[in-house]
Structures are given as structure tokens and as C-alpha cells.
Amino acid sequence: MNFWREVMDFFWGPESLPLLVMVVGLFFLLHHFLRDERPGIFNTVIFYFVCVFGLFISGVLHALAIARGADILHEVAVIGAGVAVIRLWGLMVFRLILPRIKLNPPRITEDIFVIIAYVAWFMVRLRYAGLDLGSIVATSAVITAVIAFAMQDPLGNILGGLALQLDNSIEVGDWIKVDDLAGRVVDIRWRSTLVETRNWETVVFPNSQLMKNKFMVLGRRTDQPVQWRRWVWFNVSLEAPAPRVIRVVEDAIRQTSIPNVATDPPPNCVLMDMDDKGYARYAMRYWLTDLMPDDPTDAMIRWHIMTSLQRAGLKLAVDERHIHLIKENEKYEDAQHQHEITLRLKTLHRIDLFSSMTEQELKWLAEHLRFAPFARGNLITRQGDQQSHGLYILIRGEAEVYFEAENGERRTLNILHKGDFFGEMALLTGAPRRASVVALTDVECYRLDKDAFEEILRARPTIAEEVSHMLAVRTAELNSAKQDIDAVANQPSITQSSSE
């Protein structure tokens, strides 16, 4: 009995039970609220109980009269248990309490406070053990030099992290570029800064490295929203007038709502170079609002550039090469042309508007159709446009026809599918577009311009009568939609006057 009493007297003090209850309580609180930190919390509590077991072993050694071993093990276990408690309280304060009161200090603040607490606890226990750490360091120049040399890099990293935080060089969430690596800052710790790249990698930069070397913060400008200018390059033949190329591309990009592309500043196209290979080099510059999907957004911009140039009859340029063609090439091109005309004739046969035309007239019409692709989100025709007088035949994809009232309210009139056509009103009368059409998916169309269709009308005036019926039907639909919108807009005022 005396043996176990000596063990318990040395091992279990009056503060042991409250401390144990506190650790268990902290464990359950942190384990419940901090799900992402559970492995670290569990390991810390396990370490605490290992230290408690070490205290028990020191009590056994004391009861066995191994005094020196018992004292050393006791102090080591007490220091370890204190470190575990400090760690738990650090998580409690910086990860649970402060975020609940809308305070989110950087991770480096937590690391520094916890490290200071570790050092203070270690020095207090050494003092209780009878060691005067100050006199030892002061009287030993060798130890001082060794400690200073050993702490050179850690101190440099700590001071570097503090400097980065104090002068707001970088913050969590910033996108930075160091040499060839670019990524988003996810954490700034006492030793290093963690950066996640777009390739699902985490790069660890020592804080001292960031302080000594230059790095680029992407998308940041004083008093401006985060957005990063991107350059998308493309080449067009020198035969194409530069103002026309710029206008076509800028109109296509600016009139389309593309995700993650800023409207202010607006995208702009510039002529950057005229190459001796026979083409002009252009750049479409736009501002990216979300810096993560850089390449996918560039791809969308390229797709809109390509479709807008195709609609305008312009081609992307490649290096010119002079090749002597043989007759088989002419035959191949003729076969391709005839195949395309056959496809166009099949499309025209499915349209009631041209049902009274002869095969020769349809073939002539097919020769004058122009291929017009649109990327998803492109505005094909705009309500009120007085310049566009073409008829569009949808051969692939879906498009939405909508009417926009003066108050900005938008009403969908129809969803167009393969084989549908639109624009016959502007084609025949030259009137402004009475509705807008936007591509819901990637769309391919044939466009028939007014000049080509007028030649058919001069040869066959009866076609105008058939088209007139179609015009009357669609005019009625537009008028009905406008009346519905006006009725909804006037309803609040009618209700108010009735209540009065």
C-alpha cells in the first residue's frame, strides 16, 4: 500500500483532475466543430495521454527510489503535457472562438503565439527544475553562437512572414507568380507560404525566399477589382483590312456574355505586327475576373474569334506556301463543292418558304448561301438593328427568339431548332429587326443576303405572296407579346387607381 501511495502522491496532484477534464472537454469541442483538423486534434490528445502515462512511470521510479530518473522523466512529461494543452488552446482560440466573432487572423499569427507560448512554458519548467537558462546563455559565447546560427533560417522565415503580412504584400486568396510557377495563396505560416497551382499541386515557398526575391501578384491594382489581362493571339491575312478585322472581333466578344470576362474595361483587339509570311498578327485582350479558369476562358475567346471571322468571310491565316497543284486537286475541290451544294439543297427543300421554287432556282439560291457559325451566347440578330437584312436558316444547334420591351422586360417568343429560319421580315422589307435571336448552343446557320433574294423575287414575284403570309403570322406573335408585356407593366398602376 505504501508503494502505490508513493506512486500516486508523486504522479497525481490536486491540479491533475481539472486538467484532465479540461483536455477531454477541449477534445470534444474541437472534434465536433473543426472537422478538417480532426487528425491533428486526435494526435495531440494521444500525445497528452502518453505524457500522463510518463508521469505515472515517473511515480513508479520514485517509489522504487530511483530519484534522478523519476525527476527527469517527470519534468519531460510535464513539459510534453503542457505543449499538448497549449496546442489545444491555440486551436480553440484561433480556429473556433475568433472566427465566431468575425475575426480571422492569418495563420502565421497563430503559429507565432503558439511558439511563444511553447518557449515560455519550456523556460518556466526549466526554472522550476533549478536551471537558470539566462546565466547559461550569457556565460557561454559558444552556446550563444550555436543558437544564433541554428535559428538563422527559422528567424528569417518568421520575420519574412511577418513582413509579408504587415505590408500586405500578399494575402490569402491572392494569385502570385514566382519564376514559372503561378498559383493561389492558401496559407501564410510562420515558416512558409503555401500556394496551390491550377494543376492541383501545392508549392511551399519559404518566407525568406519571397522576401529576398521578386514575385508578381496577379490581377491586383489599387482600388480596383481583381481582374487580370489576358492576351489571345491570332493571325489574319494581310488582304483583310485591319479596321474591319478589329471591328468584327470586338463586336462579337463585347456583345456576348462570356463567363469570367470583365465588361469594364471592355475587351479590345489590337494589331500587333505585320509578318513577312503574309499575315497580320492580332491580339484580343480581355480582363479575367476569376483567375482559376484561364485556359478554358482563352479557349472560349478563341472560339468566338473564329466564328466571328467565319461569319464575316475572313479566314485565320497560316504560313503561305506555293505548291504546284495537279488536276486531281481541282476535281477534289469540285466534288467537295457539289457535296456542299447538295446539303444546302436538302436544307432548302425542307423549308416551306421556298416550296414553290424550281430545282434550278433552289440551286441558284444554294450557291448564294453563306455559312455563318455562332458560338453559344452569341447574339445572332439584335432587336432594332437596321444594318442586318439577311435570312438565317438554322442547320445545327438551338437559338432563342425574344422580344425586349422598353422597360427592359424580356419575353421568349420561340425556341428555334434545326431546319427553322428567321429574318424573313428584314429580308423582304428592309425594316429593323423586331426581335433578337441568341444562340443557346453552338449554332451553325446558312445566311441568305437581301441582294441575292431580290434577284429571285424579280424572277418569281409570286414568292412574295407566300412570304407575306409568314410575315403576317410572325407579326401577330410579336404584337401579342408586346401587348402582354404592356399589360403586365400597367397592372400595378391599374391596381393602385382601383384602390384609390
Coordinates of C-alpha atoms in Angstrom, one line a residue:
M1 CA 0.0 0.0 0.0
N2 CA 2.8 2.4 0.8
F3 CA 4.3 1.7 -2.6
W4 CA 1.2 2.7 -4.5
R5 CA 0.6 5.7 -2.2
E6 CA 4.0 7.0 -3.0
V7 CA 3.3 6.4 -6.7
M8 CA 0.0 8.4 -6.6
D9 CA 1.5 11.1 -4.5
F10 CA 4.2 11.8 -7.0
F11 CA 2.1 11.2 -10.1
W12 CA -1.3 12.6 -9.2
G13 CA -1.6 16.2 -7.9
P14 CA -4.5 18.4 -7.0
E15 CA -4.5 20.0 -10.5
S16 CA -4.4 16.7 -12.4
L17 CA -8.2 16.0 -12.4
P18 CA -9.3 19.6 -13.5
L19 CA -6.6 19.5 -16.2
L20 CA -7.8 16.1 -17.4
V21 CA -11.4 17.3 -17.6
M22 CA -10.3 20.4 -19.4
V23 CA -8.4 18.4 -22.0
V24 CA -11.3 16.0 -22.6
G25 CA -13.7 18.9 -22.9
L26 CA -11.5 20.7 -25.4
F27 CA -11.1 17.5 -27.4
F28 CA -14.9 17.0 -27.8
L29 CA -15.5 20.7 -28.7
L30 CA -12.7 20.8 -31.2
H31 CA -13.5 17.4 -32.6
H32 CA -17.2 18.5 -33.2
F33 CA -16.6 21.9 -34.7
L34 CA -13.3 21.6 -36.5
R35 CA -13.8 18.6 -38.8
D36 CA -10.8 19.4 -41.1
E37 CA -8.5 19.4 -38.1
R38 CA -9.6 16.2 -36.5
P39 CA -6.5 14.1 -37.3
G40 CA -4.3 16.8 -35.6
I41 CA -6.6 17.1 -32.6
F42 CA -6.7 13.4 -32.1
N43 CA -2.8 13.1 -32.3
T44 CA -2.5 16.0 -29.8
V45 CA -4.8 14.3 -27.3
I46 CA -3.0 11.0 -27.7
F47 CA 0.3 12.8 -27.1
Y48 CA -1.1 14.3 -23.9
F49 CA -2.2 10.9 -22.6
V50 CA 1.3 9.5 -23.4
C51 CA 2.7 12.2 -21.3
V52 CA 0.3 11.4 -18.5
F53 CA 1.5 7.8 -18.7
G54 CA 5.0 9.1 -18.5
L55 CA 4.1 10.9 -15.3
F56 CA 2.8 7.6 -13.9
I57 CA 6.0 5.8 -14.8
S58 CA 8.0 8.6 -13.1
G59 CA 5.9 7.9 -9.9
V60 CA 6.8 4.3 -10.1
L61 CA 10.5 5.2 -10.4
H62 CA 10.2 7.5 -7.4
A63 CA 8.6 4.7 -5.4
L64 CA 11.5 2.5 -6.4
A65 CA 13.9 5.1 -5.0
I66 CA 15.3 5.9 -8.5
A67 CA 15.0 9.6 -7.7
R68 CA 17.1 11.1 -10.5
G69 CA 15.4 9.1 -13.3
A70 CA 12.0 9.9 -11.7
D71 CA 12.7 13.7 -11.7
I72 CA 14.0 13.8 -15.2
L73 CA 11.1 11.8 -16.6
H74 CA 8.6 13.8 -14.6
E75 CA 9.8 17.1 -16.0
V76 CA 9.9 15.8 -19.6
A77 CA 6.3 14.5 -19.2
V78 CA 5.1 17.8 -17.6
I79 CA 6.6 19.8 -20.4
G80 CA 5.1 17.5 -23.1
A81 CA 1.6 17.6 -21.4
G82 CA 1.9 21.5 -21.3
V83 CA 2.8 21.6 -25.0
A84 CA -0.3 19.5 -25.8
V85 CA -2.6 21.8 -23.7
I86 CA -1.1 24.9 -25.4
R87 CA -1.8 23.4 -28.8
L88 CA -5.4 22.6 -27.9
W89 CA -6.0 26.1 -26.6
G90 CA -4.3 27.6 -29.7
L91 CA -6.9 25.7 -31.9
M92 CA -9.7 26.7 -29.5
V93 CA -8.8 30.5 -29.7
F94 CA -7.7 30.9 -33.3
R95 CA -9.8 28.4 -35.1
L96 CA -13.0 28.4 -33.1
I97 CA -13.5 31.5 -30.9
L98 CA -12.1 34.2 -33.1
P99 CA -13.8 33.2 -36.3
R100 CA -17.1 33.1 -34.3
I101 CA -16.7 36.8 -33.5
K102 CA -15.8 37.6 -37.2
L103 CA -12.0 37.8 -36.6
N104 CA -9.9 35.8 -38.9
P105 CA -6.2 36.5 -38.1
P106 CA -3.6 35.0 -40.6
R107 CA -2.3 31.5 -39.8
I108 CA 1.2 33.0 -39.1
T109 CA -0.3 34.9 -36.1
E110 CA -1.5 31.7 -34.6
D111 CA 1.8 30.0 -35.2
I112 CA 3.9 32.8 -33.6
F113 CA 1.7 33.0 -30.5
V114 CA 1.7 29.2 -30.0
I115 CA 5.5 29.1 -30.5
I116 CA 6.0 31.9 -27.9
A117 CA 3.8 30.0 -25.5
Y118 CA 5.8 26.8 -26.1
V119 CA 9.1 28.7 -25.4
A120 CA 7.7 30.4 -22.3
W121 CA 6.4 27.1 -20.9
F122 CA 9.7 25.4 -21.6
M123 CA 11.6 28.2 -19.8
V124 CA 9.2 28.2 -16.8
R125 CA 9.7 24.4 -16.3
L126 CA 13.5 24.7 -16.6
R127 CA 13.3 27.4 -13.9
Y128 CA 11.3 25.1 -11.7
A129 CA 13.8 22.3 -12.4
G130 CA 16.5 24.6 -10.9
L131 CA 18.2 25.7 -14.2
D132 CA 19.0 29.3 -14.9
L133 CA 18.8 29.5 -18.6
G134 CA 19.7 33.2 -18.8
S135 CA 23.0 32.7 -16.9
I136 CA 23.9 29.7 -19.0
V137 CA 23.4 31.6 -22.3
A138 CA 25.1 34.7 -21.0
T139 CA 28.2 32.9 -19.8
S140 CA 28.6 30.7 -22.8
A141 CA 29.5 32.5 -26.0
V142 CA 29.8 29.2 -27.8
I143 CA 26.2 28.2 -27.0
T144 CA 25.0 31.7 -28.0
A145 CA 26.7 31.5 -31.3
V146 CA 25.4 28.0 -32.0
I147 CA 21.8 29.0 -31.1
A148 CA 22.0 32.1 -33.3
F149 CA 23.4 30.1 -36.2
A150 CA 20.8 27.4 -35.8
M151 CA 18.0 29.9 -35.6
Q152 CA 19.1 31.9 -38.6
D153 CA 16.7 30.4 -41.2
P154 CA 13.7 29.9 -38.8
L155 CA 14.1 33.6 -37.7
G156 CA 14.4 34.7 -41.3
N157 CA 11.2 32.8 -42.2
I158 CA 9.3 34.2 -39.2
L159 CA 10.4 37.7 -39.8
G160 CA 9.7 37.3 -43.5
G161 CA 6.2 36.0 -42.9
L162 CA 5.5 38.9 -40.5
A163 CA 6.8 41.4 -43.1
L164 CA 4.6 40.0 -45.8
Q165 CA 1.6 40.3 -43.5
L166 CA 2.3 43.7 -42.2
D167 CA 2.9 45.5 -45.5
N168 CA 0.1 43.5 -47.2
S169 CA 2.5 42.3 -49.9
I170 CA 0.4 39.2 -50.3
E171 CA -2.8 37.9 -48.6
V172 CA -4.6 34.6 -48.5
G173 CA -6.5 34.3 -51.8
D174 CA -4.1 36.3 -53.9
W175 CA -2.7 34.8 -57.1
I176 CA 1.1 35.1 -57.4
K177 CA 3.7 34.1 -59.9
V178 CA 7.2 33.2 -58.8
D179 CA 9.5 32.4 -61.7
D180 CA 7.5 30.0 -63.8
L181 CA 5.1 28.9 -61.1
A182 CA 1.7 30.6 -60.6
G183 CA -1.0 29.8 -58.1
R184 CA -3.3 31.0 -55.4
V185 CA -2.0 31.7 -51.8
V186 CA -3.9 29.4 -49.4
D187 CA -1.9 29.9 -46.2
I188 CA 0.9 32.0 -44.8
R189 CA 2.6 30.2 -41.9
W190 CA 5.5 31.0 -39.6
R191 CA 7.9 29.2 -41.8
S192 CA 6.4 29.1 -45.3
T193 CA 3.7 30.3 -47.7
L194 CA 1.5 27.6 -49.4
V195 CA 0.5 28.2 -53.0
E196 CA -2.0 25.9 -54.9
T197 CA -1.5 25.7 -58.6
R198 CA -4.0 25.1 -61.3
N199 CA -2.5 21.6 -61.8
W200 CA -3.7 20.6 -58.3
E201 CA -0.3 21.0 -56.8
T202 CA 0.7 22.7 -53.5
V203 CA 4.0 24.6 -53.7
V204 CA 5.8 25.5 -50.4
F205 CA 7.8 28.8 -50.6
P206 CA 10.0 29.7 -47.6
N207 CA 9.0 33.1 -46.4
S208 CA 12.6 34.3 -46.6
Q209 CA 12.7 33.3 -50.3
L210 CA 9.7 35.5 -51.0
M211 CA 11.3 38.4 -49.1
K212 CA 14.6 38.1 -50.9
N213 CA 13.3 37.6 -54.5
K214 CA 10.7 39.3 -56.6
F215 CA 7.3 37.9 -57.3
M216 CA 4.3 39.0 -59.2
V217 CA 0.8 39.5 -57.7
L218 CA -1.7 38.7 -60.5
G219 CA -4.8 40.7 -61.0
R220 CA -4.2 43.3 -58.3
R221 CA -4.5 47.1 -58.8
T222 CA -5.0 49.8 -56.2
D223 CA -8.8 50.5 -55.6
Q224 CA -9.7 48.2 -58.5
P225 CA -11.5 44.8 -58.5
V226 CA -9.4 41.7 -59.0
Q227 CA -9.0 41.1 -62.8
W228 CA -6.1 40.0 -64.9
R229 CA -5.5 41.0 -68.5
R230 CA -5.1 38.1 -70.9
W231 CA -3.8 38.0 -74.5
V232 CA -5.3 35.8 -77.1
W233 CA -3.2 35.8 -80.4
F234 CA -4.5 35.1 -83.9
N235 CA -3.4 35.7 -87.4
V236 CA -5.4 37.0 -90.4
S237 CA -4.3 37.6 -94.0
L238 CA -2.8 41.0 -94.9
E239 CA -5.5 41.2 -97.6
A240 CA -8.2 41.7 -94.9
P241 CA -8.5 45.4 -93.8
A242 CA -7.3 45.7 -90.2
P243 CA -10.1 48.1 -89.1
R244 CA -12.7 45.5 -90.3
V245 CA -11.0 42.6 -88.5
I246 CA -10.8 44.6 -85.3
R247 CA -14.5 45.7 -85.6
V248 CA -15.7 42.2 -86.3
V249 CA -13.9 40.6 -83.5
E250 CA -14.6 43.3 -80.9
D251 CA -18.3 43.3 -81.7
A252 CA -18.5 39.5 -81.3
I253 CA -16.8 39.5 -78.0
R254 CA -18.4 42.6 -76.5
Q255 CA -21.9 41.6 -77.5
T256 CA -21.6 38.1 -75.9
S257 CA -21.8 37.4 -72.2
I258 CA -18.8 35.1 -71.6
P259 CA -18.3 33.8 -68.1
N260 CA -15.3 35.3 -66.2
V261 CA -14.8 38.1 -68.8
A262 CA -15.0 41.7 -67.4
T263 CA -17.1 44.3 -69.2
D264 CA -15.1 47.2 -67.7
P265 CA -12.5 47.6 -69.1
P266 CA -14.1 46.2 -72.3
P267 CA -12.2 43.6 -74.4
N268 CA -10.3 45.2 -77.2
C269 CA -8.5 43.9 -80.3
V270 CA -5.2 45.4 -81.5
L271 CA -2.9 44.9 -84.5
M272 CA 0.4 43.9 -83.1
D273 CA 2.6 43.0 -86.1
M274 CA 2.7 42.5 -89.8
D275 CA 4.7 39.4 -90.6
D276 CA 6.7 38.8 -93.7
K277 CA 5.0 35.4 -94.1
G278 CA 1.9 37.1 -95.5
Y279 CA -0.3 37.7 -92.4
A280 CA -1.1 40.3 -89.8
R281 CA -0.8 39.3 -86.1
Y282 CA -3.6 40.5 -83.9
A283 CA -4.2 40.2 -80.1
M284 CA -7.6 40.1 -78.4
R285 CA -7.0 41.5 -74.9
Y286 CA -9.6 40.9 -72.2
W287 CA -9.7 41.0 -68.4
L288 CA -10.2 37.7 -66.5
T289 CA -12.3 38.1 -63.3
D290 CA -11.7 34.6 -61.9
L291 CA -8.1 33.7 -62.3
M292 CA -8.6 29.9 -61.9
P293 CA -10.1 29.1 -65.4
D294 CA -7.6 30.9 -67.5
D295 CA -7.1 28.4 -70.3
P296 CA -10.8 27.5 -70.6
T297 CA -11.7 31.2 -70.9
D298 CA -9.0 31.7 -73.5
A299 CA -10.5 28.8 -75.4
M300 CA -13.9 30.4 -75.4
I301 CA -12.4 33.7 -76.6
R302 CA -10.7 31.8 -79.5
W303 CA -13.9 30.0 -80.4
H304 CA -15.8 33.4 -80.6
I305 CA -13.0 34.9 -82.6
M306 CA -13.0 32.0 -85.1
T307 CA -16.8 32.0 -85.6
S308 CA -17.0 35.8 -86.0
L309 CA -14.3 35.8 -88.6
Q310 CA -16.0 32.9 -90.5
R311 CA -19.3 34.8 -90.5
A312 CA -17.5 37.9 -91.9
G313 CA -15.9 35.8 -94.6
L314 CA -12.4 36.1 -93.1
K315 CA -10.1 33.3 -92.5
L316 CA -7.4 32.7 -89.9
A317 CA -4.0 32.8 -91.7
V318 CA -1.3 30.2 -91.9
D319 CA 2.1 30.4 -93.4
E320 CA 1.8 30.8 -97.2
R321 CA 3.4 28.1 -99.3
H322 CA 3.5 28.0 -103.1
I323 CA 2.5 24.5 -104.3
H324 CA 2.0 23.3 -107.8
L325 CA -1.4 21.7 -107.9
I326 CA -2.3 18.8 -110.3
K327 CA -5.7 18.3 -111.9
E328 CA -6.9 15.8 -109.3
N329 CA -6.9 18.7 -106.8
E330 CA -9.4 20.6 -109.0
K331 CA -11.6 17.5 -109.2
Y332 CA -11.5 17.1 -105.4
E333 CA -12.4 20.7 -104.8
D334 CA -15.3 20.5 -107.3
A335 CA -16.5 17.3 -105.6
Q336 CA -16.4 19.0 -102.3
H337 CA -18.3 22.0 -103.7
Q338 CA -21.0 19.8 -105.2
H339 CA -21.4 17.9 -101.9
E340 CA -21.9 21.2 -100.1
I341 CA -24.5 22.3 -102.6
T342 CA -26.3 19.0 -102.2
L343 CA -26.5 19.6 -98.5
R344 CA -27.8 23.1 -98.9
L345 CA -30.5 21.9 -101.4
K346 CA -31.7 19.3 -98.9
T347 CA -32.0 22.1 -96.3
L348 CA -33.9 24.4 -98.7
H349 CA -36.3 21.6 -99.7
R350 CA -37.4 21.3 -96.0
I351 CA -38.4 25.0 -95.8
D352 CA -42.0 25.8 -96.9
L353 CA -41.0 29.3 -97.8
F354 CA -39.2 28.0 -100.9
S355 CA -41.5 25.1 -101.7
S356 CA -42.8 26.8 -104.9
M357 CA -39.3 27.3 -106.4
T358 CA -38.0 25.2 -109.2
E359 CA -34.9 23.0 -108.8
Q360 CA -32.9 25.4 -110.8
E361 CA -34.0 28.3 -108.7
L362 CA -33.2 26.4 -105.5
K363 CA -29.7 25.5 -106.8
W364 CA -29.1 29.2 -107.7
L365 CA -30.2 30.1 -104.2
A366 CA -27.9 27.4 -102.6
E367 CA -24.9 28.9 -104.4
H368 CA -25.6 32.2 -102.7
L369 CA -26.0 30.9 -99.2
R370 CA -23.2 31.8 -96.8
F371 CA -22.1 29.7 -93.9
A372 CA -22.5 31.6 -90.6
P373 CA -21.4 29.8 -87.3
F374 CA -22.2 31.3 -83.9
A375 CA -20.7 30.3 -80.5
R376 CA -23.0 29.7 -77.6
G377 CA -24.2 33.0 -76.2
N378 CA -23.5 34.9 -79.5
L379 CA -26.2 37.4 -80.4
I380 CA -27.2 36.4 -83.9
T381 CA -29.6 39.4 -84.6
R382 CA -30.3 42.3 -82.3
Q383 CA -33.8 43.9 -81.9
G384 CA -33.8 47.3 -83.7
D385 CA -30.8 46.6 -85.9
Q386 CA -31.1 48.4 -89.2
Q387 CA -28.0 47.1 -90.9
S388 CA -28.6 43.4 -91.0
H389 CA -31.1 42.3 -93.6
G390 CA -30.2 38.6 -94.0
L391 CA -32.4 35.5 -93.7
Y392 CA -30.9 32.8 -91.4
I393 CA -31.5 29.1 -91.8
L394 CA -30.6 27.0 -88.7
I395 CA -28.8 23.8 -89.7
R396 CA -27.4 22.8 -86.3
G397 CA -28.0 23.8 -82.6
E398 CA -30.7 25.8 -80.9
A399 CA -31.5 29.5 -80.7
E400 CA -33.9 31.7 -78.7
V401 CA -36.1 34.4 -80.2
Y402 CA -37.0 37.0 -77.6
F403 CA -38.7 40.5 -77.5
E404 CA -37.4 43.2 -75.2
A405 CA -39.9 45.9 -74.1
E406 CA -38.9 49.5 -73.4
N407 CA -38.9 48.8 -69.6
G408 CA -36.3 46.1 -70.1
E409 CA -38.6 43.2 -69.6
R410 CA -37.7 40.2 -71.8
R411 CA -40.2 37.7 -73.2
T412 CA -39.2 34.5 -75.1
L413 CA -41.2 34.1 -78.3
N414 CA -39.8 30.9 -79.7
I415 CA -37.0 28.3 -79.5
L416 CA -35.6 27.6 -82.9
H417 CA -34.2 24.2 -83.9
K418 CA -32.6 22.6 -86.9
G419 CA -34.5 23.5 -90.0
D420 CA -36.1 26.7 -88.7
F421 CA -35.5 30.0 -90.2
F422 CA -35.8 33.7 -89.2
G423 CA -35.1 37.2 -90.5
E424 CA -37.6 37.0 -93.5
M425 CA -39.2 40.3 -92.4
A426 CA -35.9 42.2 -92.6
L427 CA -35.0 40.4 -95.8
L428 CA -38.2 41.4 -97.6
T429 CA -39.0 44.8 -96.2
G430 CA -35.6 46.1 -95.0
A431 CA -37.2 47.0 -91.7
P432 CA -35.3 47.0 -88.5
R433 CA -35.2 43.7 -86.6
R434 CA -38.3 43.4 -84.5
A435 CA -36.9 40.7 -82.1
S436 CA -33.5 39.4 -81.0
V437 CA -32.1 36.0 -81.6
V438 CA -29.4 34.5 -79.3
A439 CA -27.5 31.2 -79.7
L440 CA -28.4 28.8 -76.9
T441 CA -25.8 26.3 -78.0
D442 CA -23.1 26.4 -80.6
V443 CA -25.0 27.2 -83.8
E444 CA -24.4 26.8 -87.5
C445 CA -26.6 28.7 -90.0
Y446 CA -26.8 29.5 -93.6
R447 CA -27.4 33.2 -94.3
L448 CA -29.1 34.5 -97.4
D449 CA -28.4 38.2 -98.0
K450 CA -31.0 40.6 -99.3
D451 CA -29.3 41.3 -102.7
A452 CA -29.4 37.6 -103.6
F453 CA -33.0 37.1 -102.6
E454 CA -34.1 40.2 -104.5
E455 CA -32.9 38.6 -107.8
I456 CA -35.2 35.6 -107.1
L457 CA -38.1 37.9 -106.3
R458 CA -37.7 39.8 -109.6
A459 CA -37.7 36.5 -111.4
R460 CA -40.6 35.0 -109.4
P461 CA -42.9 37.7 -107.9
T462 CA -45.3 35.1 -106.6
I463 CA -42.9 34.1 -103.9
A464 CA -43.6 37.4 -102.2
E465 CA -47.2 36.4 -101.7
E466 CA -46.2 33.2 -99.9
V467 CA -43.8 35.0 -97.7
S468 CA -46.4 37.6 -96.9
H469 CA -48.5 35.0 -95.1
M470 CA -45.5 34.1 -92.9
L471 CA -44.8 37.7 -92.2
A472 CA -48.4 38.2 -91.0
V473 CA -48.2 35.3 -88.6
R474 CA -45.0 36.4 -87.0
T475 CA -46.1 40.0 -86.8
A476 CA -49.2 38.8 -84.9
E477 CA -46.9 36.9 -82.5
L478 CA -44.7 39.9 -81.9
N479 CA -47.7 42.2 -81.3
S480 CA -49.3 39.7 -78.9
A481 CA -46.1 39.5 -76.9
K482 CA -45.8 43.3 -76.8
Q483 CA -49.4 43.6 -75.6
D484 CA -48.8 41.0 -72.9
I485 CA -45.7 42.8 -71.6
D486 CA -47.5 46.2 -71.7
A487 CA -50.5 44.7 -69.8
V488 CA -48.2 43.3 -67.1
A489 CA -46.3 46.6 -66.8
N490 CA -49.6 48.6 -66.5
Q491 CA -51.2 46.2 -64.0
P492 CA -49.7 47.8 -60.8
S493 CA -50.9 51.3 -61.9
I494 CA -54.4 50.0 -62.6
T495 CA -54.5 48.2 -59.2
Q496 CA -53.4 51.4 -57.5
S497 CA -56.0 53.5 -59.2
S498 CA -58.7 51.0 -58.3
S499 CA -57.7 51.0 -54.6
E500 CA -57.9 54.8 -54.6

